[in-house]
mmCIF file of N, CA and C in Angstrom:
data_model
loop_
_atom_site.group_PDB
_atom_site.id
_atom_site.type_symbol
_atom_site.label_atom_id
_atom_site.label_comp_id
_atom_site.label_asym_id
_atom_site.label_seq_id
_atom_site.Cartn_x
_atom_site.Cartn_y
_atom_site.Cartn_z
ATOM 1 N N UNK A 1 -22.129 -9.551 -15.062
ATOM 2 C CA UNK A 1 -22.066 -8.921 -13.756
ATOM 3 C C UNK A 1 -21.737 -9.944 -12.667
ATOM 4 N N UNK A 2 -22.168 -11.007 -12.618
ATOM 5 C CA UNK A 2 -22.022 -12.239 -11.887
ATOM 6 C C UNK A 2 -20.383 -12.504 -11.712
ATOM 7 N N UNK A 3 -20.102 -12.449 -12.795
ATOM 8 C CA UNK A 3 -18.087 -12.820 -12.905
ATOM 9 C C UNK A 3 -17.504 -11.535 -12.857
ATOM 10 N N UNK A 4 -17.826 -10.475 -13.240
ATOM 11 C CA UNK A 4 -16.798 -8.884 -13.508
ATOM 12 C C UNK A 4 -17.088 -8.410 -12.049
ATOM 13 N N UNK A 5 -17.701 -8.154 -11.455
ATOM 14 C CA UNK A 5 -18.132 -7.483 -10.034
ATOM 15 C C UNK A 5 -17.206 -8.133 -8.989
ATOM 16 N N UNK A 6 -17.695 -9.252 -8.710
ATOM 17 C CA UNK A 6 -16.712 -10.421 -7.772
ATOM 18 C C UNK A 6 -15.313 -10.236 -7.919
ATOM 19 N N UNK A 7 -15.218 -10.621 -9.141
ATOM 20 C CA UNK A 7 -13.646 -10.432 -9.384
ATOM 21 C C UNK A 7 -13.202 -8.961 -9.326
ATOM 22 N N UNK A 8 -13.629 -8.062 -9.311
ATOM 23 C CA UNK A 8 -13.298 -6.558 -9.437
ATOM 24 C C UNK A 8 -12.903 -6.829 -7.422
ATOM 25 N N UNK A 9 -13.841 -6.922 -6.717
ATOM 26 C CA UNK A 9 -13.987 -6.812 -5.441
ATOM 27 C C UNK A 9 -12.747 -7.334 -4.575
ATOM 28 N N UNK A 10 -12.624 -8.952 -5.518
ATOM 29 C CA UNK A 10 -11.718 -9.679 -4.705
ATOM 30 C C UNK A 10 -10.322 -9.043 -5.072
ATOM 31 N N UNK A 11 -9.918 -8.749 -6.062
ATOM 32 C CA UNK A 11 -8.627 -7.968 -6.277
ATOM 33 C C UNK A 11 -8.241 -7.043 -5.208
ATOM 34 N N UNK A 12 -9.631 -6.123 -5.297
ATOM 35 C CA UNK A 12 -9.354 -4.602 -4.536
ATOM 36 C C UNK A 12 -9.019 -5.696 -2.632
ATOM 37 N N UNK A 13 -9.792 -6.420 -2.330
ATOM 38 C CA UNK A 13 -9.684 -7.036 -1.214
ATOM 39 C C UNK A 13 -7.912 -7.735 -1.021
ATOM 40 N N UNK A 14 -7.531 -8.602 -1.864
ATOM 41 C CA UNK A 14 -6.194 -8.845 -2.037
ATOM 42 C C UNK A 14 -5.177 -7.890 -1.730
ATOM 43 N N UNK A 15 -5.300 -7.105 -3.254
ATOM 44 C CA UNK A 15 -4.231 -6.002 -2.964
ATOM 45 C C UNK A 15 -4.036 -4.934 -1.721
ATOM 46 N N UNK A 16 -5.047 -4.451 -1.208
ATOM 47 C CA UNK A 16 -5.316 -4.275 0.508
ATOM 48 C C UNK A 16 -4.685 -4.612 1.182
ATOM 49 N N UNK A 17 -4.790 -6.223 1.227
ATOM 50 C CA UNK A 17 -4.409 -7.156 2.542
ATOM 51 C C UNK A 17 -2.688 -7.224 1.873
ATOM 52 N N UNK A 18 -2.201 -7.377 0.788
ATOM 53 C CA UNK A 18 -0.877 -7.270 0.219
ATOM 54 C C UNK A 18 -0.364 -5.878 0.423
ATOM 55 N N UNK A 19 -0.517 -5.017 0.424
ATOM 56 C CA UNK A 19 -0.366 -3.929 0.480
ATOM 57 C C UNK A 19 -0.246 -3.714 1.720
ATOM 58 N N UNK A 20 -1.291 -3.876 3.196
ATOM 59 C CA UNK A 20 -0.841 -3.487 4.228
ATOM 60 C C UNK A 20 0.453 -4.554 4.821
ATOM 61 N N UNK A 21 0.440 -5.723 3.583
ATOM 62 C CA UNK A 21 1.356 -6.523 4.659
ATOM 63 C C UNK A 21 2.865 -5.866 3.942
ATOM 64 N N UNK A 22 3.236 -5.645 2.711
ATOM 65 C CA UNK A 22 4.441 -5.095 2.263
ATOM 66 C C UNK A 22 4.700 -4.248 2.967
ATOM 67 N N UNK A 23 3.880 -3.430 2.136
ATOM 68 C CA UNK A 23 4.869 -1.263 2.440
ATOM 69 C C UNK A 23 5.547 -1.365 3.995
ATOM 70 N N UNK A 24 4.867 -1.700 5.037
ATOM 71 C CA UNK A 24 5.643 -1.702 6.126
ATOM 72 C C UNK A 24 7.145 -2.001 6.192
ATOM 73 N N UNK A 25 7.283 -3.605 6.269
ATOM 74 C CA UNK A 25 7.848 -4.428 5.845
ATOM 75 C C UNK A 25 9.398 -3.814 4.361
ATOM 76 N N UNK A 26 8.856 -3.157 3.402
ATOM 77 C CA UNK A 26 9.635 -2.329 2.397
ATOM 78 C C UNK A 26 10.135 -1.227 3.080
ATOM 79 N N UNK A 27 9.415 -0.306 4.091
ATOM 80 C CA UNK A 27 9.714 0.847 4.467
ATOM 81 C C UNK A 27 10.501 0.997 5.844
ATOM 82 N N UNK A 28 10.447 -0.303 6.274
ATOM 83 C CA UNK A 28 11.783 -0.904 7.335
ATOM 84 C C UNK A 28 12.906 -0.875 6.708
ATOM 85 N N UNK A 29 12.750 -1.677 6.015
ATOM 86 C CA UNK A 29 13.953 -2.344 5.230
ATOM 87 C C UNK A 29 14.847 -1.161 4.667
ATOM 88 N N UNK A 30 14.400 -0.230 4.178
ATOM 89 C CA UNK A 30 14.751 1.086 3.915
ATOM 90 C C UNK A 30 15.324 1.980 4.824
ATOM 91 N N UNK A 31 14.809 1.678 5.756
ATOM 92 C CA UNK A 31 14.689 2.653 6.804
ATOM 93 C C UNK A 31 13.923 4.183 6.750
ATOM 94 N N UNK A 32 12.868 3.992 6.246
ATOM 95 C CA UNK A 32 11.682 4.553 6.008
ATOM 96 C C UNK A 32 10.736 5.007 7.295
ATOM 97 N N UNK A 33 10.730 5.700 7.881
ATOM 98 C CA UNK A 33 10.025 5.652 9.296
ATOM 99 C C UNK A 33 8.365 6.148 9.131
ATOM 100 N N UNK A 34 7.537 5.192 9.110
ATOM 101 C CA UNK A 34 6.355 5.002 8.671
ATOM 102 C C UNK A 34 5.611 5.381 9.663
ATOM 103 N N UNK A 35 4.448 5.802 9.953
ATOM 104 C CA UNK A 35 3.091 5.696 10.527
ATOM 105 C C UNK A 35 1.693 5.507 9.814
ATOM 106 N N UNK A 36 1.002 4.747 10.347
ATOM 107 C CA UNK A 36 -0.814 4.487 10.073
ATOM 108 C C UNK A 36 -1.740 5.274 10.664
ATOM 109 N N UNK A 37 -2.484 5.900 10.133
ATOM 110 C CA UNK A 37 -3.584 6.672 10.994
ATOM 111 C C UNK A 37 -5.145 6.053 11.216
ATOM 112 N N UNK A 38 -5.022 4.572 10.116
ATOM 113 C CA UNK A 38 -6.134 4.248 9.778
ATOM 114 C C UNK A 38 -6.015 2.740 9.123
ATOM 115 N N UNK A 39 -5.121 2.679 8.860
ATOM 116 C CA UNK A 39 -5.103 1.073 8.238
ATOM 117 C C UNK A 39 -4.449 -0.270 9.355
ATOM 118 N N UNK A 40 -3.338 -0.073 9.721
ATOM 119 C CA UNK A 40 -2.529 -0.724 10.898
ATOM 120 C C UNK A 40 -2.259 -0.323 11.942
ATOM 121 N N UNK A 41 -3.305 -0.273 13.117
ATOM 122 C CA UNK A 41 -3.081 0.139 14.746
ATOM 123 C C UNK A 41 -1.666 0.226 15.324
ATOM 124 N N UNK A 42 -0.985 -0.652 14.759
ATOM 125 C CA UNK A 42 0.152 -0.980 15.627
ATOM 126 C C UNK A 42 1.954 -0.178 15.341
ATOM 127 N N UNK A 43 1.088 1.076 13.725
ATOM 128 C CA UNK A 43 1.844 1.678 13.704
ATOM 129 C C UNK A 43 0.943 3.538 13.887
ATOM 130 N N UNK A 44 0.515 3.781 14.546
ATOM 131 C CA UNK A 44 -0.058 4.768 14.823
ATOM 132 C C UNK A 44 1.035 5.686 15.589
ATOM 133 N N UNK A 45 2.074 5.265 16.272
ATOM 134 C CA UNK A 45 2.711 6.335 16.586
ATOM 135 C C UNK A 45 2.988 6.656 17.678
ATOM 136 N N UNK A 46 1.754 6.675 18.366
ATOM 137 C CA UNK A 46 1.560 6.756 20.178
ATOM 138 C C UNK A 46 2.302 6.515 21.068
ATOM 139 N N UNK A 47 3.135 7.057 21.149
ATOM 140 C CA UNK A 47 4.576 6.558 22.125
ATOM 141 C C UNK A 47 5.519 5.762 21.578
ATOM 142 N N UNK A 48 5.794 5.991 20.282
ATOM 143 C CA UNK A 48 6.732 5.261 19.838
ATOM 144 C C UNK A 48 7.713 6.535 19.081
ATOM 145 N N UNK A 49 8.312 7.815 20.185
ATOM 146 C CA UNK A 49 9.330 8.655 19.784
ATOM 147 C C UNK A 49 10.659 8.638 19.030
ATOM 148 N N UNK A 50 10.907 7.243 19.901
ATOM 149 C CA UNK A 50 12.296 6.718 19.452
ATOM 150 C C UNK A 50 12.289 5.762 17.786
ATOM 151 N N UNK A 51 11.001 5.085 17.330
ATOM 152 C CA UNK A 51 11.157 4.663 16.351
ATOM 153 C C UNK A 51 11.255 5.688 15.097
ATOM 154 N N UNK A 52 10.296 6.523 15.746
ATOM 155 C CA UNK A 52 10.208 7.765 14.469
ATOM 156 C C UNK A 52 11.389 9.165 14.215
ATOM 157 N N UNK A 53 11.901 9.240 15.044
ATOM 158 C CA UNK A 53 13.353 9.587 14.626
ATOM 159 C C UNK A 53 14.294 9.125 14.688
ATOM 160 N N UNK A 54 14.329 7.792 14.582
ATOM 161 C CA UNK A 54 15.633 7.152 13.614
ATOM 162 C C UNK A 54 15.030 7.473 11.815
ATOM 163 N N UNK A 55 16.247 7.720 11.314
ATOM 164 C CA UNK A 55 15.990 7.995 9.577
ATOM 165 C C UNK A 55 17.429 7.189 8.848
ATOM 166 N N UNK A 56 16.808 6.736 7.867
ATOM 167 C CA UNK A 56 17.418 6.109 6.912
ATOM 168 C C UNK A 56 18.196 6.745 5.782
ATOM 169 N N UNK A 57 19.015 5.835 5.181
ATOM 170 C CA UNK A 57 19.872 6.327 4.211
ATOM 171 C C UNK A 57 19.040 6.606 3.025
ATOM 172 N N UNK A 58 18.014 6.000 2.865
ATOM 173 C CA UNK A 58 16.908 6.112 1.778
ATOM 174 C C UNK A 58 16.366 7.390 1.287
ATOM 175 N N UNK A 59 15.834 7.760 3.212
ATOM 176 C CA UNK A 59 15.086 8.733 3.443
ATOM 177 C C UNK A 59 15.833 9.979 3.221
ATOM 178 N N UNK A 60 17.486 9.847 3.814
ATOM 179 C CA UNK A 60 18.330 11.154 3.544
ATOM 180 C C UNK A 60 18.391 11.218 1.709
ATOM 181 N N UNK A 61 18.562 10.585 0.884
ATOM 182 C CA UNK A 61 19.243 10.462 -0.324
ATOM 183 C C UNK A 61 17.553 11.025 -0.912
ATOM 184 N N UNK A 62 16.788 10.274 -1.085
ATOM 185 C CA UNK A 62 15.650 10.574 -1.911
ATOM 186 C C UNK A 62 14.596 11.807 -1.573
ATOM 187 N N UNK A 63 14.021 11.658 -0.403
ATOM 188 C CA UNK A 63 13.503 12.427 0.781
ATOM 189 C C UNK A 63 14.328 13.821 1.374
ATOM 190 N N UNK A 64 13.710 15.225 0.827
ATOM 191 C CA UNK A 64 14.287 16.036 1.213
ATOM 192 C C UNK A 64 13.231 16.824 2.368
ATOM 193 N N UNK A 65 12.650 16.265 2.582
ATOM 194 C CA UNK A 65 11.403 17.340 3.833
ATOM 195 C C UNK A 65 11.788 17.102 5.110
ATOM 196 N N UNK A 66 11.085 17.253 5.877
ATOM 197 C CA UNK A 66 11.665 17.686 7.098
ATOM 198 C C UNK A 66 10.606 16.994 7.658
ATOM 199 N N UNK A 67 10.085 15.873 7.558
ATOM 200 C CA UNK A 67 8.842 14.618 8.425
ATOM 201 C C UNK A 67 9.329 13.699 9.313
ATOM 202 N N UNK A 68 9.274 13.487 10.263
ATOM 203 C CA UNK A 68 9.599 12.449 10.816
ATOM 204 C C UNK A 68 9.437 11.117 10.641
ATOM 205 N N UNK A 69 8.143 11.146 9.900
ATOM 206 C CA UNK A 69 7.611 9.764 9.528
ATOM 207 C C UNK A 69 6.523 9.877 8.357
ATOM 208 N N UNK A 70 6.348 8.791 7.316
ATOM 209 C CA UNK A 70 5.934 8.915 6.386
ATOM 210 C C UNK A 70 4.219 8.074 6.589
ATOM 211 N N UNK A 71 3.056 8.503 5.905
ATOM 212 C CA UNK A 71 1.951 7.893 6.367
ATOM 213 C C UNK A 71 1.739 6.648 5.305
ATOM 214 N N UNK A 72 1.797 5.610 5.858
ATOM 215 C CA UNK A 72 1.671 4.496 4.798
ATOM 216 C C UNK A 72 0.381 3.892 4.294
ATOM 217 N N UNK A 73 -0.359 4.891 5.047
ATOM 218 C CA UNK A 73 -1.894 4.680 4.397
ATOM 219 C C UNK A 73 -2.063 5.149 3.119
ATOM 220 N N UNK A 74 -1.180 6.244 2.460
ATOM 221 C CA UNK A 74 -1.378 6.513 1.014
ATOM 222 C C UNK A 74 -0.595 5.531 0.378
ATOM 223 N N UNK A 75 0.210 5.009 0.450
ATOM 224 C CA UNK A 75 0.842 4.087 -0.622
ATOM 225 C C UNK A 75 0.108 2.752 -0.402
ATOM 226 N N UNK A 76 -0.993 2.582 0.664
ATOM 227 C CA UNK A 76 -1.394 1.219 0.644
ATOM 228 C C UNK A 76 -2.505 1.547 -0.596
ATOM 229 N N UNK A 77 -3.545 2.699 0.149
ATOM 230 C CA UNK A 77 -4.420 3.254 -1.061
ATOM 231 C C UNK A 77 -4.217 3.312 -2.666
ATOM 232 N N UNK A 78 -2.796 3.700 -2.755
ATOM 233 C CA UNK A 78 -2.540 3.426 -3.911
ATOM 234 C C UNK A 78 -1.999 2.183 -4.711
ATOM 235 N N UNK A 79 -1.584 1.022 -3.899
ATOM 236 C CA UNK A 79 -1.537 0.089 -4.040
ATOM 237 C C UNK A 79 -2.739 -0.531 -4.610
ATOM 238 N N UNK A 80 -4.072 -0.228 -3.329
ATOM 239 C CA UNK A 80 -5.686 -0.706 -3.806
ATOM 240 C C UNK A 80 -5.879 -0.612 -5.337
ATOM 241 N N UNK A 81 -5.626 1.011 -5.125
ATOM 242 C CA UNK A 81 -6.306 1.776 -6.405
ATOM 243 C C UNK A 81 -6.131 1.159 -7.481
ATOM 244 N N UNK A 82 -4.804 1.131 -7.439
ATOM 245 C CA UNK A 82 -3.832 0.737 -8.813
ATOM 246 C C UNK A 82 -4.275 -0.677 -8.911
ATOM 247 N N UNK A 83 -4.746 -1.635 -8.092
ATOM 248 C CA UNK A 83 -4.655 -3.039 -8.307
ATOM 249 C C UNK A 83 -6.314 -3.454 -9.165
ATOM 250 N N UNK A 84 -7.250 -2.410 -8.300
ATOM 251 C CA UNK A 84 -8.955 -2.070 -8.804
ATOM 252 C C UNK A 84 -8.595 -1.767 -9.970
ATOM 253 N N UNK A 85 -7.970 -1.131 -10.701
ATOM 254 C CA UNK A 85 -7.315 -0.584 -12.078
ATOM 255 C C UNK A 85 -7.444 -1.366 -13.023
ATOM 256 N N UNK A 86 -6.394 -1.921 -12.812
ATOM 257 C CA UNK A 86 -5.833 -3.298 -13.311
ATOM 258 C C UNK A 86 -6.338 -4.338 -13.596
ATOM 259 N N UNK A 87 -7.419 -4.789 -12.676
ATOM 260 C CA UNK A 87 -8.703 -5.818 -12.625
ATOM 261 C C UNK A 87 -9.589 -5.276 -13.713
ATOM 262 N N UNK A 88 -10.048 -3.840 -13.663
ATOM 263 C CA UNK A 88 -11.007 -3.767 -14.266
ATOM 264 C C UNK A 88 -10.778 -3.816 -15.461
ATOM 265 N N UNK A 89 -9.028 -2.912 -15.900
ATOM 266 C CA UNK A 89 -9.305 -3.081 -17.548
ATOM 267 C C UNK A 89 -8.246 -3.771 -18.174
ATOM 268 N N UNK A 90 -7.840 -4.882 -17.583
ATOM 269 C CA UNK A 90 -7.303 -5.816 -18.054
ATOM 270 C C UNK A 90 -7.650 -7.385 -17.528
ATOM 271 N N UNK A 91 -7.971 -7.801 -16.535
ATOM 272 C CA UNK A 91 -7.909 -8.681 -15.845
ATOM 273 C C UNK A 91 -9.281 -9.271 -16.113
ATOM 274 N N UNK A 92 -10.354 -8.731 -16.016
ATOM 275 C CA UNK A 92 -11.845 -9.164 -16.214
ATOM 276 C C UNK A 92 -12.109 -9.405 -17.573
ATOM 277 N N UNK A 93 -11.415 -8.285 -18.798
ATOM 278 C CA UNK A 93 -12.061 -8.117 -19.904
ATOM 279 C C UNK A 93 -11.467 -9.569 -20.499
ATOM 280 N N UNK A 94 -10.193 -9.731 -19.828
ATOM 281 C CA UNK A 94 -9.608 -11.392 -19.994
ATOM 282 C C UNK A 94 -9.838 -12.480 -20.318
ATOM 283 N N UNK A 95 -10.347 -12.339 -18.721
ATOM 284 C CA UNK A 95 -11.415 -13.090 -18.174
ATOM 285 C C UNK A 95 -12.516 -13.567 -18.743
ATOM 286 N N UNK A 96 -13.460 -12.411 -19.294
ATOM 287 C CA UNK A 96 -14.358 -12.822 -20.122
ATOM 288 C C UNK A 96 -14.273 -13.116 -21.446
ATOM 289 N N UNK A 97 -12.978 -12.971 -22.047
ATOM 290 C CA UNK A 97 -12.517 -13.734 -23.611
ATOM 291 C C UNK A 97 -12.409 -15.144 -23.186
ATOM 292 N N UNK A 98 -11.675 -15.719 -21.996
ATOM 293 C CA UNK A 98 -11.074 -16.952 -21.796
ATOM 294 C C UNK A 98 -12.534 -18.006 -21.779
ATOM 295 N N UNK A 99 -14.053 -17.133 -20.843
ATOM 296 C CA UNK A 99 -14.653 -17.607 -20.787
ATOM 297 C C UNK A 99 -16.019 -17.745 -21.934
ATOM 298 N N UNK A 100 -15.295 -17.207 -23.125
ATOM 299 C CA UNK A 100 -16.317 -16.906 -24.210
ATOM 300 C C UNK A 100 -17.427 -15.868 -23.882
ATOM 301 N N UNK A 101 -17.640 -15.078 -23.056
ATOM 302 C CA UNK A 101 -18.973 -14.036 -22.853
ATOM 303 C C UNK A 101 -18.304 -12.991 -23.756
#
């Protein structure tokens, strides 16, 4: 518990902080027109009309709905999720072969 817990924690903490710093950053680049409701203040939306209807070639080709902007708090979440995942049933059980327990 001492080594599997910690390390479970610090992943989910990583992938978070990786996660809010990409998807943005990916969903520019795209031209993806993003908003945060809860993870990054600085894309909340609030007077920013003109960023959220510009749309991308991405968004026309893949994206058939009718949103102005996509919430990037679920793909960070799932970023977390998936990374807590990963730690737990591969990364720790590893872990504890490498370290003989």
């Amino acid at each position: 518990m001492l080594v599997g817990i910690p390390t479970i924690l610090l992943v989910k903490f990583c992938s978070k902080a990786l996660a809010k710093w990409i998807l943005p950053i990916l969903a520019y680049t795209l031209g993806i027109p993003v908003r945060s409701t809860s993870y990054i203040p600085a894309l909340n939306g609030a007077g920013k009309k003109s960023d959220i209807k510009q749309s991308g070639y991405v968004q026309k080709l893949f994206f058939f709905s009718r949103q102005t902007s996509f919430d990037v708090d679920t793909g960070i979440r799932l970023l977390q999720y998936a990374g807590l995942a990963w730690s737990t049933v591969d990364l720790v059980p590893s872990l504890f072969s490498h370290l003989g327990m």
